[in-house]
Amino acid sequence: ELLNRILEFFSMVVPVELTSFPGSSVDGNVTLNWSTATELNNRTFEIERRKENSDFVLIGFVEGKGTTTEQQEYSYIDKNVSVGRYYYWLKQIDFDGTFEYSNEIEVDAAPVSFSLEQNYPNPFNPTTKISYSIPHKSFVTLKVYDPLGSIVSELVGEEKEAGRYELDFNAFDLSSGVYFYKIEAGDFSEIKK
């Protein structure tokens, strides 16, 4: 009798009641945590990820707890994620094969270290893209120099949040030739040609 009442109770509730699903990024890894209040026939969670303007792809599994009325905690680490904005959701699958998706969450994966990338295209006429990454909030300067060391343009001169940045440099008013660009952010400094 008690078993029938319990089964009747579970048939009236959502099979898996997800109570939270946050994500965070540290040192090139995205950590996903989620918890459930109750579970009914929960076989597994599939973790799916996508980048902006792309489709979700399966990246991992975490085994469910079957049937329980106790709160359960889960986590998954998406390792060695490159810098960028990612979207995650959970596909919860029951033992009978039915499934349900969680809401999608967004996580900005911050860079692990400072970097200044080679401009593209190179050579260019008259515009090129310059990209850089900073692992934590920093005051950033990015300047373009001529071969004599004179500043011809200051592209960045402000505090920036951790992340990857890309900007366009337009040299329409400069003569043809070789130029150098230099980034300074915290103790980091680098020059590219």
Coordinates of C-alpha atoms in Angstrom, one line a residue:
E1 CA 0.0 0.0 0.0
L2 CA 2.8 2.4 1.0
L3 CA 4.7 1.6 -2.2
N4 CA 1.6 2.3 -4.3
R5 CA 1.2 5.7 -2.7
I6 CA 4.9 6.5 -3.3
L7 CA 4.6 5.5 -6.9
E8 CA 1.4 7.5 -7.3
F9 CA 3.1 10.5 -5.7
F10 CA 6.0 10.3 -8.1
S11 CA 3.7 9.9 -11.1
M12 CA 2.2 13.4 -10.3
V13 CA 5.6 15.2 -10.1
V14 CA 8.2 16.0 -12.7
P15 CA 10.5 13.0 -13.2
V16 CA 13.6 15.1 -12.3
E17 CA 13.2 18.4 -10.6
L18 CA 16.3 20.5 -11.4
T19 CA 16.8 23.2 -8.8
S20 CA 20.0 24.9 -10.0
F21 CA 22.4 24.8 -12.9
P22 CA 25.3 27.4 -12.7
G23 CA 28.6 27.3 -14.6
S24 CA 31.9 29.0 -14.1
S25 CA 35.3 29.3 -15.9
V26 CA 38.7 29.1 -14.2
D27 CA 42.1 28.4 -15.8
G28 CA 40.7 27.1 -19.1
N29 CA 38.2 24.8 -17.6
V30 CA 34.4 25.3 -17.4
T31 CA 32.8 23.7 -14.3
L32 CA 29.1 22.9 -14.4
N33 CA 27.2 22.2 -11.2
W34 CA 23.6 21.2 -10.8
S35 CA 21.3 19.9 -8.2
T36 CA 18.0 18.1 -8.2
A37 CA 15.3 18.1 -5.5
T38 CA 13.8 14.8 -6.5
E39 CA 14.4 12.2 -9.2
L40 CA 12.3 9.4 -10.8
N41 CA 13.9 6.8 -13.0
N42 CA 16.8 9.1 -13.8
R43 CA 19.3 7.1 -15.8
T44 CA 21.8 9.8 -17.0
F45 CA 22.5 13.4 -17.8
E46 CA 24.1 14.2 -21.1
I47 CA 26.0 17.4 -21.2
E48 CA 25.8 19.3 -24.4
R49 CA 27.7 22.5 -25.5
R50 CA 27.7 24.9 -28.3
K51 CA 29.6 28.1 -29.3
E52 CA 27.8 31.1 -30.7
N53 CA 26.1 30.4 -34.0
S54 CA 26.6 26.7 -33.9
D55 CA 24.6 23.6 -32.9
F56 CA 24.8 21.7 -29.6
V57 CA 27.2 18.8 -29.4
L58 CA 27.5 16.0 -26.8
I59 CA 30.6 16.4 -24.6
G60 CA 29.9 14.1 -21.7
F61 CA 27.7 12.0 -19.4
V62 CA 27.0 12.0 -15.7
E63 CA 25.1 9.0 -14.2
G64 CA 21.7 9.8 -12.5
K65 CA 20.6 8.5 -9.1
G66 CA 17.6 6.6 -10.3
T67 CA 14.7 7.3 -8.0
T68 CA 15.2 9.5 -4.9
T69 CA 13.4 12.1 -2.9
E70 CA 16.7 13.5 -1.5
Q71 CA 18.6 16.4 -3.0
Q72 CA 21.4 15.3 -5.3
E73 CA 24.5 17.3 -6.3
Y74 CA 26.2 16.8 -9.7
S75 CA 29.2 18.4 -11.5
Y76 CA 31.0 18.1 -14.7
I77 CA 34.3 19.8 -15.8
D78 CA 34.7 20.8 -19.5
K79 CA 38.5 20.8 -19.7
N80 CA 40.9 22.9 -21.8
V81 CA 38.2 25.1 -23.3
S82 CA 39.5 27.9 -25.6
V83 CA 38.6 31.5 -24.9
G84 CA 35.0 32.4 -25.9
R85 CA 31.4 32.3 -25.0
Y86 CA 29.8 28.9 -24.6
Y87 CA 26.3 27.7 -24.0
Y88 CA 25.4 24.5 -22.1
W89 CA 22.3 22.5 -21.4
L90 CA 21.6 19.1 -19.8
K91 CA 19.6 16.3 -21.5
Q92 CA 18.2 14.3 -18.7
I93 CA 17.3 10.7 -19.9
D94 CA 15.1 8.3 -18.0
F95 CA 15.5 4.5 -18.0
D96 CA 12.6 4.2 -20.5
G97 CA 14.4 6.5 -22.9
T98 CA 12.2 9.6 -22.5
F99 CA 14.2 12.8 -22.1
E100 CA 13.9 16.4 -21.2
Y101 CA 16.3 19.4 -21.8
S102 CA 17.2 21.9 -19.1
N103 CA 17.4 25.6 -19.8
E104 CA 20.5 26.8 -21.6
I105 CA 23.2 28.6 -19.6
E106 CA 25.9 30.9 -20.8
V107 CA 29.5 30.8 -19.7
D108 CA 32.4 33.1 -20.8
A109 CA 35.6 31.1 -20.8
A110 CA 38.4 33.4 -19.8
P111 CA 41.9 33.0 -21.1
V112 CA 44.5 31.3 -19.0
S113 CA 47.3 33.7 -19.8
F114 CA 48.1 37.0 -21.5
S115 CA 48.6 36.8 -25.2
L116 CA 49.0 39.0 -28.3
E117 CA 48.2 37.3 -31.6
Q118 CA 49.7 38.0 -35.0
N119 CA 47.6 40.4 -37.0
Y120 CA 45.6 39.1 -39.9
P121 CA 45.9 39.6 -42.8
N122 CA 49.6 40.4 -42.8
P123 CA 50.6 42.2 -45.0
F124 CA 47.4 44.3 -45.2
N125 CA 46.0 47.2 -47.1
P126 CA 44.5 49.3 -45.4
T127 CA 42.9 47.3 -42.6
T128 CA 44.0 44.4 -40.4
K129 CA 42.6 42.6 -37.3
I130 CA 44.6 42.5 -34.0
S131 CA 43.5 40.1 -31.2
Y132 CA 44.7 39.8 -27.6
S133 CA 43.7 38.0 -24.5
I134 CA 43.9 38.9 -20.8
P135 CA 43.2 36.4 -18.0
H136 CA 42.0 39.0 -15.4
K137 CA 40.8 42.6 -15.3
S138 CA 43.8 44.8 -16.3
F139 CA 44.6 48.2 -17.6
V140 CA 45.6 47.6 -21.2
T141 CA 47.4 49.8 -23.7
L142 CA 47.8 48.8 -27.3
K143 CA 49.9 51.1 -29.5
V144 CA 51.1 51.0 -33.1
Y145 CA 54.7 52.3 -33.8
D146 CA 56.6 53.2 -37.0
P147 CA 60.1 51.7 -37.5
L148 CA 61.7 54.7 -35.7
G149 CA 59.7 54.0 -32.5
S150 CA 57.2 56.9 -32.9
I151 CA 53.6 56.2 -31.9
V152 CA 51.3 56.3 -34.9
S153 CA 48.1 55.1 -33.2
E154 CA 46.8 54.2 -29.8
L155 CA 44.2 51.5 -30.2
V156 CA 43.5 50.7 -26.5
G157 CA 44.1 52.7 -23.4
E158 CA 41.7 51.5 -20.7
E159 CA 40.9 48.9 -18.1
K160 CA 39.4 45.7 -19.6
E161 CA 37.7 42.7 -18.1
A162 CA 39.2 39.3 -18.6
G163 CA 38.5 37.9 -22.1
R164 CA 39.6 37.8 -25.7
Y165 CA 39.4 41.0 -27.7
E166 CA 39.6 41.6 -31.4
L167 CA 39.9 45.0 -33.1
D168 CA 40.3 46.5 -36.5
F169 CA 43.3 48.7 -37.3
N170 CA 42.8 51.0 -40.2
A171 CA 46.0 52.4 -41.7
F172 CA 44.5 54.3 -44.5
D173 CA 46.3 57.5 -43.6
L174 CA 49.7 55.9 -43.1
S175 CA 52.4 55.3 -45.7
S176 CA 53.2 51.8 -46.8
G177 CA 55.8 50.0 -44.8
V178 CA 56.5 48.0 -41.7
Y179 CA 54.8 48.8 -38.4
F180 CA 55.0 47.3 -34.9
Y181 CA 52.3 47.0 -32.3
K182 CA 52.8 46.6 -28.6
I183 CA 50.5 45.6 -25.8
E184 CA 51.1 46.3 -22.1
A185 CA 48.7 44.8 -19.5
G186 CA 49.8 44.5 -15.9
D187 CA 53.4 43.0 -16.0
F188 CA 52.8 41.6 -19.5
S189 CA 54.3 43.3 -22.5
E190 CA 54.7 42.0 -26.1
I191 CA 55.5 43.4 -29.5
K192 CA 54.5 42.0 -32.9
K193 CA 55.5 43.2 -36.4

